[in-house]
Amino acid sequence: MGKTARAAEPFRFYTRLHLTELTGLRANSLVQFVRQLKSIPGGSIYYHTHRFLQQHQHLSPEPPNDFAYWVQEILGEAELGERLASIDIIQFSTIRNLRERIIETIEDYLAQHPEAGTRFSREGGEFHFKKAVSFILPTRYVSYDLGEFMDTLKRITTDSIYFHIFEARLRLEKKTNDFSNWIETAVGNRELALAIARLDPYVYTLEDLRRTIIHLVGKEIR
């Protein structure tokens, strides 16, 4: 198949709008914290592990997730904070599995340091659980081959890139990001699809991620 061959199906670019909602749940100790983690909505797990990436996407690598920050800075459990911050989110394809790893990490720490379960946050330092609510919207952009795809990548918003790379894979529980899925199944270029899938998007800013994907696609159509 030619590198600029017409795809079996076009790639349709979407974007997202997102709102943040309070869940009304909070915690002031590790024991209460892990109890809430077992029952909060999946959108809350997603929000607190991706908020820094969304709000501070110009920073690379991204700052620690909300859970790690609260445990370390408010409760003073530096070791646990480091363990939570070191969880490699790219290794998880579902929120459920990510939730289980976070809970397991905290419970293991409590088993090793039972005194940590008796410490409470100061007044006003409670962890307030929020959740992300996303609205997915179609854009006017449609690509029928890799050339059009690369040109469109230069024009779309970072919200669109974020949706197709992060939300589609983790929140919608697809096995890979939307770009790689289309390039492999519709274009038939497995090598390029794997090259994009192997990128760790959590160590890039969204603009750097855009440039990197454009570079990879560009090499294929020269």
Coordinates of N, CA, C and O in Angstrom, one line a residue, residues 16-147:
R16 N -13.3 18.3 22.7 CA -14.1 18.1 23.9 C -14.2 19.4 24.7 O -13.4 20.3 24.6
L17 N -15.3 19.5 25.4 CA -15.5 20.5 26.4 C -15.6 19.8 27.8 O -16.1 18.7 27.8
H18 N -15.0 20.3 28.8 CA -15.1 19.6 30.1 C -15.5 20.5 31.2 O -15.1 21.7 31.2
L19 N -16.2 19.9 32.1 CA -16.6 20.6 33.3 C -16.1 19.8 34.5 O -15.9 18.6 34.5
T20 N -15.9 20.5 35.6 CA -15.5 19.9 36.9 C -16.6 20.0 37.9 O -17.2 21.1 38.1
E21 N -17.0 18.9 38.4 CA -18.1 18.8 39.4 C -17.6 18.3 40.8 O -16.7 17.4 40.8
L22 N -18.1 18.9 41.8 CA -17.8 18.4 43.2 C -18.6 17.1 43.4 O -19.8 17.1 43.0
T23 N -18.0 16.1 44.0 CA -18.8 14.9 44.4 C -19.4 15.0 45.7 O -20.3 14.2 46.1
G24 N -19.0 15.9 46.6 CA -19.5 16.0 47.9 C -18.7 15.1 48.9 O -19.0 15.1 50.1
L25 N -17.8 14.3 48.4 CA -17.0 13.4 49.2 C -15.6 14.0 49.6 O -15.1 14.7 48.8
R26 N -15.2 13.7 50.7 CA -13.9 14.2 51.2 C -13.2 13.3 52.1 O -13.8 12.3 52.6
A27 N -11.9 13.5 52.4 CA -11.2 12.6 53.3 C -10.2 13.5 54.1 O -9.6 14.4 53.6
N28 N -10.0 13.1 55.4 CA -9.0 13.8 56.2 C -7.9 12.9 56.7 O -7.1 13.3 57.6
S29 N -7.9 11.6 56.3 CA -6.9 10.7 56.7 C -6.7 9.6 55.6 O -7.6 9.5 54.7
L30 N -5.6 8.9 55.7 CA -5.4 7.9 54.7 C -6.4 6.8 54.7 O -6.8 6.2 53.7
V31 N -6.9 6.4 55.9 CA -7.9 5.4 56.1 C -9.2 5.8 55.4 O -9.8 5.1 54.6
Q32 N -9.6 7.0 55.6 CA -10.8 7.6 55.0 C -10.6 7.8 53.5 O -11.5 7.5 52.7
F33 N -9.4 8.2 53.1 CA -9.0 8.4 51.7 C -9.2 7.2 50.9 O -9.8 7.2 49.8
V34 N -8.6 6.1 51.4 CA -8.6 4.8 50.6 C -10.0 4.3 50.6 O -10.4 3.6 49.6
R35 N -10.8 4.5 51.6 CA -12.2 4.1 51.6 C -13.0 4.8 50.5 O -13.8 4.2 49.8
Q36 N -12.8 6.1 50.4 CA -13.5 6.8 49.4 C -13.0 6.5 48.0 O -13.8 6.4 47.0
L37 N -11.7 6.1 47.8 CA -11.2 5.8 46.5 C -11.9 4.5 45.9 O -12.0 4.3 44.7
K38 N -12.4 3.7 46.8 CA -13.1 2.4 46.4 C -14.5 2.7 45.8 O -15.0 1.8 45.1
S39 N -15.1 3.8 46.1 CA -16.4 4.1 45.7 C -16.7 5.3 44.9 O -17.8 5.4 44.3
I40 N -15.7 6.2 44.7 CA -15.9 7.4 44.0 C -16.1 7.0 42.5 O -15.6 6.0 42.0
P41 N -16.7 7.9 41.7 CA -16.9 7.7 40.3 C -15.6 7.6 39.5 O -14.6 8.2 40.0
G42 N -15.5 6.8 38.4 CA -14.3 6.7 37.7 C -13.9 8.1 37.2 O -12.7 8.3 37.0
G43 N -14.8 9.0 36.9 CA -14.5 10.3 36.4 C -13.7 11.1 37.5 O -13.0 12.0 37.1
S44 N -13.8 10.7 38.7 CA -13.0 11.4 39.8 C -11.6 10.9 39.8 O -10.6 11.7 39.9
I45 N -11.4 9.6 39.6 CA -10.0 9.0 39.4 C -9.3 9.7 38.3 O -8.2 10.1 38.4
Y46 N -10.1 9.8 37.2 CA -9.5 10.4 36.0 C -9.1 11.9 36.2 O -8.0 12.3 35.9
Y47 N -10.0 12.6 36.8 CA -9.8 14.0 37.0 C -8.5 14.3 37.9 O -7.7 15.1 37.5
H48 N -8.4 13.5 39.0 CA -7.3 13.8 39.9 C -6.0 13.3 39.4 O -4.9 13.7 40.0
T49 N -6.0 12.4 38.4 CA -4.7 11.9 37.9 C -4.3 12.7 36.6 O -3.2 12.5 36.1
H50 N -5.2 13.5 36.1 CA -5.0 14.2 34.8 C -5.1 15.7 34.9 O -4.9 16.4 34.0
R51 N -5.5 16.2 36.1 CA -5.8 17.7 36.2 C -4.6 18.5 35.9 O -4.7 19.5 35.2
F52 N -3.5 18.1 36.4 CA -2.3 18.9 36.2 C -1.9 19.0 34.7 O -1.5 20.0 34.2
L53 N -2.1 17.8 34.1 CA -1.8 17.7 32.6 C -2.7 18.7 31.8 O -2.2 19.3 30.9
Q54 N -3.9 18.8 32.2 CA -4.9 19.6 31.5 C -4.7 21.1 31.8 O -4.7 21.9 30.9
Q55 N -4.4 21.4 33.0 CA -4.3 22.8 33.4 C -2.9 23.4 33.3 O -2.7 24.6 33.2
H56 N -1.9 22.5 33.2 CA -0.5 23.0 33.2 C 0.2 22.3 32.0 O 1.3 21.8 32.2
Q57 N -0.5 22.2 30.9 CA 0.1 21.3 29.8 C 1.4 21.9 29.2 O 2.0 21.2 28.4
H58 N 1.8 23.1 29.6 CA 3.0 23.6 29.1 C 4.2 23.1 29.9 O 5.4 23.3 29.5
L59 N 4.0 22.4 31.0 CA 5.0 21.9 31.8 C 5.4 20.4 31.4 O 4.5 19.6 31.1
S60 N 6.6 20.1 31.3 CA 7.1 18.8 31.0 C 8.3 18.5 31.8 O 9.3 19.2 31.8
P61 N 8.3 17.3 32.5 CA 7.2 16.4 32.7 C 6.1 17.0 33.5 O 6.3 18.0 34.2
E62 N 4.9 16.4 33.5 CA 3.8 17.0 34.3 C 4.1 16.9 35.8 O 4.8 16.1 36.3
P63 N 3.5 17.9 36.5 CA 3.6 17.8 38.0 C 2.9 16.6 38.5 O 2.2 15.9 37.8
P64 N 3.1 16.2 39.8 CA 2.4 15.0 40.3 C 0.9 15.1 40.3 O 0.4 16.2 40.3
N65 N 0.3 14.0 40.4 CA -1.2 14.0 40.4 C -1.7 14.4 41.8 O -0.9 14.5 42.7
D66 N -3.0 14.8 41.8 CA -3.5 15.3 43.1 C -3.4 14.4 44.3 O -3.2 14.9 45.4
F67 N -3.6 13.1 44.0 CA -3.5 12.2 45.2 C -2.1 12.2 45.8 O -1.9 12.3 47.0
A68 N -1.0 12.2 44.9 CA 0.3 12.2 45.4 C 0.6 13.5 46.1 O 1.3 13.5 47.2
Y69 N 0.2 14.6 45.6 CA 0.4 15.9 46.2 C -0.2 16.0 47.6 O 0.5 16.4 48.5
W70 N -1.5 15.6 47.7 CA -2.1 15.7 49.0 C -1.5 14.8 50.1 O -1.2 15.3 51.2
V71 N -1.2 13.6 49.7 CA -0.5 12.7 50.6 C 0.8 13.2 51.1 O 1.1 13.1 52.3
Q72 N 1.6 13.8 50.2 CA 2.9 14.2 50.6 C 2.9 15.6 51.2 O 3.5 15.8 52.3
E73 N 2.2 16.5 50.7 CA 2.3 17.9 51.2 C 1.3 18.2 52.3 O 1.6 19.0 53.2
I74 N 0.2 17.5 52.4 CA -0.8 17.8 53.5 C -0.6 16.8 54.6 O -0.6 17.2 55.8
L75 N -0.5 15.5 54.3 CA -0.4 14.5 55.4 C 1.1 14.3 55.8 O 1.3 13.7 56.8
G76 N 2.0 14.7 54.9 CA 3.4 14.6 55.3 C 4.0 13.2 55.0 O 5.0 12.9 55.6
E77 N 3.3 12.4 54.2 CA 3.8 11.0 53.9 C 4.5 11.0 52.6 O 4.0 10.7 51.6
A78 N 5.8 11.5 52.7 CA 6.6 11.7 51.5 C 6.8 10.4 50.8 O 6.8 10.4 49.5
E79 N 7.1 9.3 51.5 CA 7.4 8.0 50.8 C 6.2 7.6 50.0 O 6.3 7.2 48.8
L80 N 5.0 7.6 50.6 CA 3.8 7.2 49.9 C 3.5 8.2 48.7 O 3.1 7.8 47.6
G81 N 3.7 9.5 48.9 CA 3.6 10.4 47.8 C 4.4 10.1 46.6 O 4.0 10.2 45.5
E82 N 5.7 9.7 46.9 CA 6.6 9.3 45.8 C 6.1 8.0 45.1 O 6.1 7.9 43.9
R83 N 5.5 7.1 45.9 CA 5.0 5.8 45.3 C 3.8 6.1 44.4 O 3.7 5.6 43.3
L84 N 2.9 7.0 44.8 CA 1.8 7.4 44.0 C 2.2 8.1 42.8 O 1.6 7.9 41.7
A85 N 3.1 9.0 42.9 CA 3.6 9.8 41.8 C 4.3 9.0 40.7 O 4.3 9.3 39.6
S86 N 4.9 7.9 41.2 CA 5.7 7.0 40.3 C 4.8 6.0 39.5 O 5.3 5.3 38.7
I87 N 3.5 5.9 39.8 CA 2.6 5.1 39.1 C 2.6 5.5 37.6 O 2.3 6.7 37.3
D88 N 2.9 4.6 36.7 CA 3.0 4.9 35.3 C 1.7 4.8 34.6 O 1.3 3.7 34.2
I89 N 1.0 5.9 34.5 CA -0.4 5.8 34.0 C -0.5 5.3 32.6 O -1.5 4.6 32.3
I90 N 0.5 5.4 31.8 CA 0.4 5.0 30.4 C 0.3 3.4 30.4 O -0.1 2.9 29.4
Q91 N 0.7 2.8 31.4 CA 0.6 1.3 31.5 C -0.8 0.8 31.7 O -1.1 -0.4 31.6
F92 N -1.8 1.7 32.0 CA -3.1 1.3 32.3 C -4.1 1.7 31.1 O -4.0 2.8 30.6
S93 N -4.9 0.7 30.8 CA -5.9 1.0 29.7 C -7.3 1.2 30.2 O -8.2 1.5 29.4
T94 N -7.5 1.1 31.5 CA -8.8 1.3 32.0 C -8.7 2.1 33.3 O -7.7 1.9 34.1
I95 N -9.7 2.9 33.7 CA -9.8 3.6 34.9 C -9.8 2.6 36.1 O -9.3 2.8 37.1
R96 N -10.6 1.5 35.8 CA -10.7 0.5 36.9 C -9.4 -0.1 37.3 O -9.1 -0.2 38.6
N97 N -8.5 -0.4 36.4 CA -7.2 -1.0 36.8 C -6.3 0.1 37.4 O -5.5 -0.2 38.3
L98 N -6.4 1.3 37.0 CA -5.7 2.4 37.6 C -6.1 2.6 39.0 O -5.3 2.8 39.9
R99 N -7.4 2.6 39.3 CA -8.0 2.7 40.6 C -7.4 1.6 41.5 O -7.0 1.9 42.6
E100 N -7.4 0.4 41.0 CA -7.0 -0.7 41.8 C -5.5 -0.6 42.2 O -5.1 -0.9 43.3
R101 N -4.7 -0.1 41.3 CA -3.3 0.1 41.6 C -3.1 1.2 42.7 O -2.2 1.1 43.6
I102 N -3.8 2.3 42.6 CA -3.7 3.4 43.6 C -4.1 2.8 44.9 O -3.4 3.1 45.9
I103 N -5.2 2.1 45.0 CA -5.7 1.6 46.3 C -4.7 0.6 46.8 O -4.4 0.6 48.0
E104 N -4.2 -0.3 46.0 CA -3.2 -1.3 46.4 C -1.9 -0.6 47.0 O -1.4 -1.0 48.0
T105 N -1.5 0.5 46.3 CA -0.3 1.2 46.8 C -0.5 1.8 48.2 O 0.4 1.7 49.0
I106 N -1.7 2.4 48.4 CA -1.9 3.0 49.7 C -2.1 1.9 50.8 O -1.6 2.0 51.9
E107 N -2.8 0.8 50.5 CA -3.1 -0.2 51.5 C -1.7 -0.9 51.8 O -1.5 -1.3 53.0
D108 N -0.9 -1.1 50.8 CA 0.4 -1.7 51.1 C 1.2 -0.8 52.1 O 1.9 -1.3 53.0
Y109 N 1.2 0.5 51.8 CA 1.9 1.4 52.7 C 1.3 1.4 54.1 O 2.1 1.5 55.1
L110 N 0.0 1.4 54.2 CA -0.6 1.3 55.6 C -0.3 0.1 56.3 O -0.1 0.1 57.5
A111 N -0.1 -1.0 55.6 CA 0.3 -2.3 56.2 C 1.7 -2.2 56.7 O 2.0 -2.8 57.8
Q112 N 2.5 -1.5 56.0 CA 3.9 -1.3 56.4 C 4.1 -0.3 57.5 O 5.0 -0.3 58.3
H113 N 3.2 0.7 57.4 CA 3.3 1.9 58.4 C 2.0 2.1 59.0 O 1.3 3.1 58.6
P114 N 1.5 1.3 59.9 CA 0.1 1.4 60.4 C -0.1 2.8 61.1 O -1.2 3.3 61.2
E115 N 1.0 3.4 61.6 CA 0.8 4.7 62.3 C 0.4 5.8 61.4 O -0.2 6.8 61.8
A116 N 0.6 5.6 60.1 CA 0.2 6.6 59.1 C -1.3 6.7 59.0 O -1.9 7.8 58.7
G117 N -2.0 5.6 59.4 CA -3.5 5.7 59.4 C -4.1 6.5 60.5 O -5.3 6.7 60.5
T118 N -3.3 6.9 61.5 CA -3.8 7.6 62.6 C -3.6 9.1 62.5 O -3.9 9.9 63.3
R119 N -2.9 9.5 61.4 CA -2.7 11.0 61.1 C -3.8 11.6 60.3 O -4.3 11.0 59.4
F120 N -4.1 12.8 60.7 CA -5.2 13.5 60.1 C -4.7 14.9 59.5 O -3.7 15.4 60.0
S121 N -5.4 15.3 58.4 CA -5.0 16.6 57.9 C -5.4 17.7 58.8 O -6.3 17.5 59.6
R122 N -4.8 18.8 58.7 CA -5.2 20.0 59.5 C -6.6 20.5 59.0 O -7.0 20.1 57.9
E123 N -7.2 21.3 59.8 CA -8.5 21.8 59.4 C -8.4 22.6 58.1 O -7.5 23.5 58.0
G124 N -9.3 22.3 57.2 CA -9.2 23.0 55.9 C -8.3 22.3 54.9 O -8.2 22.7 53.7
G125 N -7.6 21.2 55.3 CA -6.7 20.5 54.4 C -7.3 19.2 53.9 O -6.5 18.4 53.4
E126 N -8.6 19.0 54.1 CA -9.2 17.8 53.7 C -9.1 17.6 52.1 O -9.0 18.6 51.4
F127 N -9.1 16.4 51.7 CA -9.1 16.2 50.2 C -10.5 16.1 49.8 O -11.3 15.3 50.2
H128 N -10.8 17.0 48.8 CA -12.2 17.1 48.3 C -12.2 16.4 46.9 O -11.5 16.9 46.0
F129 N -13.0 15.4 46.8 CA -13.0 14.7 45.5 C -13.9 15.4 44.5 O -15.0 15.7 44.8
K130 N -13.3 15.6 43.3 CA -14.0 16.2 42.2 C -14.1 15.2 41.1 O -13.4 14.2 41.1
K131 N -14.9 15.5 40.1 CA -14.9 14.6 38.9 C -14.9 15.4 37.6 O -15.4 16.5 37.6
A132 N -14.4 14.7 36.6 CA -14.4 15.4 35.3 C -15.6 14.9 34.5 O -16.0 13.7 34.4
V133 N -16.3 15.9 33.8 CA -17.4 15.6 32.9 C -17.1 16.1 31.6 O -16.9 17.3 31.4
S134 N -17.0 15.3 30.6 CA -16.6 15.7 29.2 C -17.7 15.6 28.3 O -18.6 14.8 28.3
F135 N -17.7 16.6 27.3 CA -18.7 16.6 26.3 C -17.9 16.6 25.0 O -17.1 17.4 24.7
I136 N -18.2 15.5 24.2 CA -17.4 15.3 23.0 C -18.2 15.9 21.8 O -19.3 15.6 21.6
L137 N -17.4 16.7 21.0 CA -18.1 17.4 19.9 C -17.3 17.1 18.6 O -16.1 17.1 18.6
P138 N -18.0 17.0 17.5 CA -17.3 16.8 16.2 C -16.7 18.1 15.7 O -17.2 19.2 16.0
T139 N -15.6 18.1 15.0 CA -15.1 19.2 14.3 C -15.4 19.1 12.8 O -15.9 18.2 12.4
R140 N -14.9 20.2 12.1 CA -15.2 20.1 10.7 C -14.0 19.4 9.9 O -14.1 19.3 8.7
Y141 N -13.1 18.9 10.7 CA -11.9 18.3 10.0 C -12.1 16.8 9.8 O -12.4 16.0 10.7
V142 N -11.8 16.4 8.6 CA -11.9 15.0 8.2 C -10.7 14.7 7.3 O -10.4 15.5 6.4
S143 N -9.9 13.6 7.5 CA -8.7 13.3 6.7 C -8.9 11.9 6.0 O -9.3 11.0 6.6
Y144 N -8.5 11.9 4.7 CA -8.7 10.7 4.0 C -7.4 10.0 3.7 O -7.4 8.9 3.1
D145 N -6.2 10.6 4.0 CA -4.9 10.0 3.8 C -4.0 10.6 4.8 O -4.3 11.6 5.5
L146 N -2.7 10.1 4.8 CA -1.8 10.6 5.8 C -1.4 12.0 5.5 O -1.1 12.8 6.5
G147 N -1.4 12.5 4.3 CA -1.0 13.8 4.0 C -2.0 14.8 4.6 O -1.7 15.8 5.2

